[in-house]
Short mmCIF file of C-alpha atoms in Angstrom, two decimals:
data_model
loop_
_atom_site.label_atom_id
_atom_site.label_comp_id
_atom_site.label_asym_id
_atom_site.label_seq_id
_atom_site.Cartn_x
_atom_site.Cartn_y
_atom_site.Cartn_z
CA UNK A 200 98.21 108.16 121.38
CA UNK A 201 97.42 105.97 118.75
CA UNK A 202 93.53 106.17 117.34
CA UNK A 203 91.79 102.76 116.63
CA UNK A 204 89.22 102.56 114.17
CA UNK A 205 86.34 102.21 117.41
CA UNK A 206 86.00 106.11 117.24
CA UNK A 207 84.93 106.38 113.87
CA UNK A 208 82.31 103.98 114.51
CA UNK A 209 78.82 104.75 113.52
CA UNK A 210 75.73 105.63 116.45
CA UNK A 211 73.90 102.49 114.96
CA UNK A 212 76.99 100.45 115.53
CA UNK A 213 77.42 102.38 118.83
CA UNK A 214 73.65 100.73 119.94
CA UNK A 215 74.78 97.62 118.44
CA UNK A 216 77.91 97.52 120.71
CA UNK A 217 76.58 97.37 124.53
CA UNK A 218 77.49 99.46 126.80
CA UNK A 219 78.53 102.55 125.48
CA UNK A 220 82.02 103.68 125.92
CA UNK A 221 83.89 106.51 127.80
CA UNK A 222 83.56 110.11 127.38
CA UNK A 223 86.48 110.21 124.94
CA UNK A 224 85.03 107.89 122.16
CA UNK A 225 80.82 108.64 122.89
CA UNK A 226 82.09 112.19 122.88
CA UNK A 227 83.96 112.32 119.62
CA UNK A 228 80.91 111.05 117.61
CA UNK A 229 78.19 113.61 118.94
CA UNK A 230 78.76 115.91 115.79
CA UNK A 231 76.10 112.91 114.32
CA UNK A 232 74.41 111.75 117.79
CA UNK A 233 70.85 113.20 116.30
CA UNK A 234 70.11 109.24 116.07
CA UNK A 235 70.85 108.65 119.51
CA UNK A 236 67.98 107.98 121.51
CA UNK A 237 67.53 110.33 124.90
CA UNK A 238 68.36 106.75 126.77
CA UNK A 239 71.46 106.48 124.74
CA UNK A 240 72.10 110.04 125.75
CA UNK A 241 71.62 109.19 129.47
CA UNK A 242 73.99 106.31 129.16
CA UNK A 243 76.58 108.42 127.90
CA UNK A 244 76.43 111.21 130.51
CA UNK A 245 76.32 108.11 133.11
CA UNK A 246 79.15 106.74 131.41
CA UNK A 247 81.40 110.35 131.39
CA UNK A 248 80.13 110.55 134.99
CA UNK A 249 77.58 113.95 134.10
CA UNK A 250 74.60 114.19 134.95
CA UNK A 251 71.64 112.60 133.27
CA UNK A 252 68.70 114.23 134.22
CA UNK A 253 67.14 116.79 131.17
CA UNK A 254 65.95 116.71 127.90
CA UNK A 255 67.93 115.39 125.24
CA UNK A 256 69.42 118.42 123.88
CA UNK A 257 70.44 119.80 126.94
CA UNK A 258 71.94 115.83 127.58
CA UNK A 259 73.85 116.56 124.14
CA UNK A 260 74.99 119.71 124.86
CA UNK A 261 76.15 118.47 128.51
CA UNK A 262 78.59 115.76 126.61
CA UNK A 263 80.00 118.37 124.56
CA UNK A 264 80.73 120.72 126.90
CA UNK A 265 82.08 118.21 129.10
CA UNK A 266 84.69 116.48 126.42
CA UNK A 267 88.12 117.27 125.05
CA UNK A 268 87.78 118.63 121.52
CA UNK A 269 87.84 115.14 119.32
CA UNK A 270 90.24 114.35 116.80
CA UNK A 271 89.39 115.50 113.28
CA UNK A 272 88.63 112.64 110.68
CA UNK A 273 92.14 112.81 108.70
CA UNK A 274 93.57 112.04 112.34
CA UNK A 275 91.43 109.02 113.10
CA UNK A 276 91.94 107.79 110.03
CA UNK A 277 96.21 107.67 110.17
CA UNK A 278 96.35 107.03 113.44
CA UNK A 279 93.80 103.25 112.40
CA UNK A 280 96.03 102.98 109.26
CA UNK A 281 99.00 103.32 111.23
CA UNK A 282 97.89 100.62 114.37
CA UNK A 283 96.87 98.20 111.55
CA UNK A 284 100.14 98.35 109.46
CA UNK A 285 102.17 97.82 113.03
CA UNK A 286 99.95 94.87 113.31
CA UNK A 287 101.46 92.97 109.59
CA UNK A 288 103.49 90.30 110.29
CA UNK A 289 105.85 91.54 107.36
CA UNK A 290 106.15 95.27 109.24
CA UNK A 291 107.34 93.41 112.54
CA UNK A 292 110.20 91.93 111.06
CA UNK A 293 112.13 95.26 110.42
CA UNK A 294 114.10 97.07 112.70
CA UNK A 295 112.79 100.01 114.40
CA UNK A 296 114.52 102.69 111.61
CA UNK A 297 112.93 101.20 108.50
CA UNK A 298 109.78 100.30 110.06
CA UNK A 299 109.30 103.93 111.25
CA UNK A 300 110.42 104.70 107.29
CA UNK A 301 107.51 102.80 106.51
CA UNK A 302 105.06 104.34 108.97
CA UNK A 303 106.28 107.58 107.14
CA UNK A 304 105.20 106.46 103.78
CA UNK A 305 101.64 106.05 105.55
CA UNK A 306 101.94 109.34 106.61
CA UNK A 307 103.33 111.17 103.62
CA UNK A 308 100.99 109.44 101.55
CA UNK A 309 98.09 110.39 103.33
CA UNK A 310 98.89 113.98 103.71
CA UNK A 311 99.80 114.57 100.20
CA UNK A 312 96.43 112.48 99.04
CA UNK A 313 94.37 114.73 101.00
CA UNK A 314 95.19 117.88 98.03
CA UNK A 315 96.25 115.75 94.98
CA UNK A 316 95.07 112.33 94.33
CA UNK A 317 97.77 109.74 93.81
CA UNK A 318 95.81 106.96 95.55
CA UNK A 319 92.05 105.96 95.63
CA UNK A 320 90.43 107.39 98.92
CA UNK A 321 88.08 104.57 98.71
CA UNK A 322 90.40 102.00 99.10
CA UNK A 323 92.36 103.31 102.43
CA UNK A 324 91.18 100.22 104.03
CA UNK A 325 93.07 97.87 101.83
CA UNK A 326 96.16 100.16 102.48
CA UNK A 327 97.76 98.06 105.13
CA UNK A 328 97.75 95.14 102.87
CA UNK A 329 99.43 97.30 100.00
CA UNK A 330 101.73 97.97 102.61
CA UNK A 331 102.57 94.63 104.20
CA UNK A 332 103.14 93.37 100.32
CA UNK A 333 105.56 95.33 99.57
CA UNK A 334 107.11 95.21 102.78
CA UNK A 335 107.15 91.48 102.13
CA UNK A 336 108.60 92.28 98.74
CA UNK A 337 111.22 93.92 99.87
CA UNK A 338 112.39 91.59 102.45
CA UNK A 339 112.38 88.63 99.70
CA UNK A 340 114.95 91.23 97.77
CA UNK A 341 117.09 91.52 100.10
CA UNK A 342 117.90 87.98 101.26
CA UNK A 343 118.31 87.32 97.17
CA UNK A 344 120.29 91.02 96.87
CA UNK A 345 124.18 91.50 96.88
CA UNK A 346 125.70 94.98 97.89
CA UNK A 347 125.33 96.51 94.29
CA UNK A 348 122.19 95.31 93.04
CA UNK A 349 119.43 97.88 92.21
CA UNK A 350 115.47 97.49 91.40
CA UNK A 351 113.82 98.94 88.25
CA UNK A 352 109.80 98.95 89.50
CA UNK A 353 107.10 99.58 86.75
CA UNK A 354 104.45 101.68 87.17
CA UNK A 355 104.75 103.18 90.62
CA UNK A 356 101.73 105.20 91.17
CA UNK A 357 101.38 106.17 94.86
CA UNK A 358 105.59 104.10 95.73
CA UNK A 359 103.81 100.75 95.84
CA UNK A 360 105.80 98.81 96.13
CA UNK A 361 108.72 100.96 94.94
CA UNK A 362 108.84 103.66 97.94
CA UNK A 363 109.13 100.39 100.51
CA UNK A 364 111.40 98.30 99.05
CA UNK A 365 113.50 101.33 98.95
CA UNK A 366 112.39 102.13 102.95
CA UNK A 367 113.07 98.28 103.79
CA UNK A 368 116.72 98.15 101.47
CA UNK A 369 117.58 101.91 101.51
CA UNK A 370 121.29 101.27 101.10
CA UNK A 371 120.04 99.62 97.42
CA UNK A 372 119.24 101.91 93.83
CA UNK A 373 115.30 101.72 93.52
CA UNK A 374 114.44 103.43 90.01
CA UNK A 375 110.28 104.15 90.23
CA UNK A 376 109.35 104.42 86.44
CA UNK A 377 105.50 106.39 86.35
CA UNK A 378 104.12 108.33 83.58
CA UNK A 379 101.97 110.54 85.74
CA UNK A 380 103.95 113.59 86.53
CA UNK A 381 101.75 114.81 89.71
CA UNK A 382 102.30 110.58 90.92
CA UNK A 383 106.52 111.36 90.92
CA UNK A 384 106.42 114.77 91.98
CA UNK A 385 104.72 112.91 95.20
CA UNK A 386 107.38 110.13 94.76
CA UNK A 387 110.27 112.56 94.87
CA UNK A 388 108.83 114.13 97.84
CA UNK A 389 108.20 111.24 100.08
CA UNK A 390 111.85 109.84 99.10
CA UNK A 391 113.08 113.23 100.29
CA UNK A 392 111.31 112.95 103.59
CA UNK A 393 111.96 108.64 104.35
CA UNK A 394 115.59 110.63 103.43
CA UNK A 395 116.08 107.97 100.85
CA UNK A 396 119.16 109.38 98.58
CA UNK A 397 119.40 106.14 96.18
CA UNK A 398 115.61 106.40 95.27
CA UNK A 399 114.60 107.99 91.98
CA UNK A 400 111.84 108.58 90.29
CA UNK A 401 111.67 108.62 87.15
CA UNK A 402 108.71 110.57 84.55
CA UNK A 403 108.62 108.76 81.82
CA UNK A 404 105.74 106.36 79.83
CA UNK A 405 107.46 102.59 79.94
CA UNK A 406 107.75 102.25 76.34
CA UNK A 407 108.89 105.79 75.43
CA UNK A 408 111.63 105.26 78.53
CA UNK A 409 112.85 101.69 76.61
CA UNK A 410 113.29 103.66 73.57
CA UNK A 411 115.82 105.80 74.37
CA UNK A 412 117.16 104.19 77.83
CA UNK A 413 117.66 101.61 79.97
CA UNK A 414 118.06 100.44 83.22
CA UNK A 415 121.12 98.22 84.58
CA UNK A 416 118.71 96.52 87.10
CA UNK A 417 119.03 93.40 88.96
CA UNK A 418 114.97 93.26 89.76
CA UNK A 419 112.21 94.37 88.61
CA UNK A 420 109.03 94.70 89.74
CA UNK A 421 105.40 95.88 89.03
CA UNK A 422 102.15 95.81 91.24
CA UNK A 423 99.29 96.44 89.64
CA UNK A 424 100.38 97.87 86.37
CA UNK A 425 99.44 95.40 83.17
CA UNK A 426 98.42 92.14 82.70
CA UNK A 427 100.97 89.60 83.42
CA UNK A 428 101.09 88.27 80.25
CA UNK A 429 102.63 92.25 79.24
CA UNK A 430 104.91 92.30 82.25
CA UNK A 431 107.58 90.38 81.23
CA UNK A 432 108.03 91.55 77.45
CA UNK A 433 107.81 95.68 78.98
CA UNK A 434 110.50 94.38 81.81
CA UNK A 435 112.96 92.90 79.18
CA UNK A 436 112.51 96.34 77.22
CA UNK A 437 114.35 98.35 80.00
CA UNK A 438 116.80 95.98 81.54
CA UNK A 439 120.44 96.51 80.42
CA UNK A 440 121.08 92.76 82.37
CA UNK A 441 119.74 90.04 82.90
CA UNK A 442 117.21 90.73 86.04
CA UNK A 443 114.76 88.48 88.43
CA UNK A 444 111.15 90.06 87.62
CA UNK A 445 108.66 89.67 90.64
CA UNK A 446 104.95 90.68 90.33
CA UNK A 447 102.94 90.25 93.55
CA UNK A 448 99.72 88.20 91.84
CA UNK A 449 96.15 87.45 93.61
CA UNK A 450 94.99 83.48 93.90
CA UNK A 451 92.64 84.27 91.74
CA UNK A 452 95.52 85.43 89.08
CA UNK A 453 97.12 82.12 89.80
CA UNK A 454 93.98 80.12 88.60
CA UNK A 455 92.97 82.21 85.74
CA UNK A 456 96.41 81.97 84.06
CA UNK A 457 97.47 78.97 85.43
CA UNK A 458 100.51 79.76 86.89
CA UNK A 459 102.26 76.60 87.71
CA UNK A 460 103.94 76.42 91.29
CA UNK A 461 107.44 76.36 90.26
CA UNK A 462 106.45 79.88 89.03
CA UNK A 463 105.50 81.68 92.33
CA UNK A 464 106.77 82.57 95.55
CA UNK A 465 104.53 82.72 98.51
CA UNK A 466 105.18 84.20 101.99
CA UNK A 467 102.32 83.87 103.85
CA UNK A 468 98.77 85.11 102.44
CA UNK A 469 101.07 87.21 99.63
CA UNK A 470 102.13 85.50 96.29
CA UNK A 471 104.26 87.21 93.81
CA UNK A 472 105.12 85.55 90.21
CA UNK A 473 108.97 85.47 89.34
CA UNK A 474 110.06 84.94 85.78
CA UNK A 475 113.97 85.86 85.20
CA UNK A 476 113.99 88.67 81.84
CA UNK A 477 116.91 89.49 79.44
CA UNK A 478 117.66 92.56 77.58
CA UNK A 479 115.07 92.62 74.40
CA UNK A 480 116.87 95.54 72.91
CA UNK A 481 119.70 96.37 71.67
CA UNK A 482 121.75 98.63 74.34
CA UNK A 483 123.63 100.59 71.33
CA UNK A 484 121.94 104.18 71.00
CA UNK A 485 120.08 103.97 74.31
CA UNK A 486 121.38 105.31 77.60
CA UNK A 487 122.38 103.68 80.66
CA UNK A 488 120.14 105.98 83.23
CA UNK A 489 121.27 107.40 86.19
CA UNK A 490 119.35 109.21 88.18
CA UNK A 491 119.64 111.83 90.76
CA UNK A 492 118.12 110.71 93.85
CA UNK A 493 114.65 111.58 95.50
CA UNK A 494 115.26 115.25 95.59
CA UNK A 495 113.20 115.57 92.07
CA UNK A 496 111.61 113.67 89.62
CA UNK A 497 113.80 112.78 86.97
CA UNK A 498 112.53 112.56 83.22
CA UNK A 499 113.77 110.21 80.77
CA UNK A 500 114.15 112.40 77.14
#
């Protein structure tokens, strides 16, 4: 079953709330219940149908004994992230294979952030937005995308966006440029897992990578990597072709710049900046690259 964010809710919240809830969710916060008061307590065992007669400890002690084991934190916490990426508009849309591809992303991502940190604990609650962005990326690739095309994404980090536009389009190349090897090693994983043979990773800093290679890309993309004003000239560095770049950009991105309309693309409460890029560099002496898939991380020499 599914866990909502309700039983990781605090006891002052809990008083806040009303009546208290069923043994399940009272019970799975009484590692903390030291703030309850002894007529919260009493509620509770009313509520889990115990008896509510006894001093508070025993009252605690009662509930404990009385309630399944509760889920640890780490479970909680994917089983909310999980409920509230289901709930993205963008996430509906896909059929039932990629959107489970996508709820594996959440949970590779998750598990592998829990022993090497690829993205920012503290920001788990914004991770269904990530999520429904790039979803929402992906989806505008695909209605623009012919059978061949491929996507060149800068700066990959954690596979935002580059892991789900290759779980929304995994029958299209997706080439995840980072510079961080432990951030591809976790990228080459997760590929492996989604079982996403056209997605590769690649370990390589941007500008070192457009030295030596290049990428015959029809789009590019980059979330969170430079300024916008950098995207474009770095893009045009490793394209072999002429490509569409699209940069998913904030409202407040769109004033500060001024960013005329004709520029953007907005689906719903996401807005992404497209800009089309031409090679900048000569393709003689640089590679064409061609990676090997998601099995491992591929480095660019």
């Amino acid at each position: 079953m599914v866990a909502t964010l309700t039983t990781a809710m605090s006891p002052a919240s809990l008083r806040r709330s009303g009546p208290l809830p069923r043994l399940p969710p009272v019970c799975a916060q009484m590692s903390d219940s030291a703030e309850l008061s002894y007529r919260e307590l009493q509620r509770a065992c009313k509520a889990a149908g115990l008896p509510a007669v006894g001093k508070a400890g025993e009252l605690r002690e009662r509930l404990l004994a009385g309630a399944p084991p509760p889920p640890s934190r780490p479970e909680v916490l994917e089983g909310a992230l999980l409920e509230r990426c289901l709930e993205e508009e963008a996430v509906q849309l896909l059929d039932a294979a990629a959107k489970e591809r996508v709820l594996g992303y959440v949970r590779a991502l998750l598990r592998y952030n829990a022993r090497t940190n690829v993205y920012a604990r503290s920001s788990y609650d914004k991770l269904p937005f990530h999520v429904a962005d790039s979803v929402t990326l992906g989806l505008m690739i695909s209605e623009a995308a012919t059978p061949s095309s491929s996507v060149l994404d800068l700066g990959s980090g954690s596979g935002l966006p580059s892991l789900l536009l290759a779980a929304v389009n995994p029958q299209m190349h997706v080439y995840a440029l980072e510079s961080k090897s432990r951030k591809t090693r976790f990228l080459a994983q997760a590929g492996a897992e989604l079982r996403l043979p056209l997605y590769t990773p690649i370990t390589a800093n941007v500008h070192e990578f457009a030295r030596v290679s290049f990428v015959d890309a029809d789009f590019v993309t980059a979330k969170a990597f430079k300024p916008l004003p950098e995207v474009a000239p770095i893009a045009a560095a490793c394209v072999g072709r002429r490509a569409l770049l699209h940069v998913p950009v904030s409202e407040a991105q769109v004033r500060d710049i001024s960013l005329a309309e004709s520029q953007l693309l907005r689906r719903g409460r996401f807005v992404y900046y497209r800009e089309a890029v031409v090679p900048a560099r000569s393709l003689v002496k640089r590679r064409d690259f061609r990676g090997g898939g998601a099995g491992a991380a591929a480095v660019a020499h």
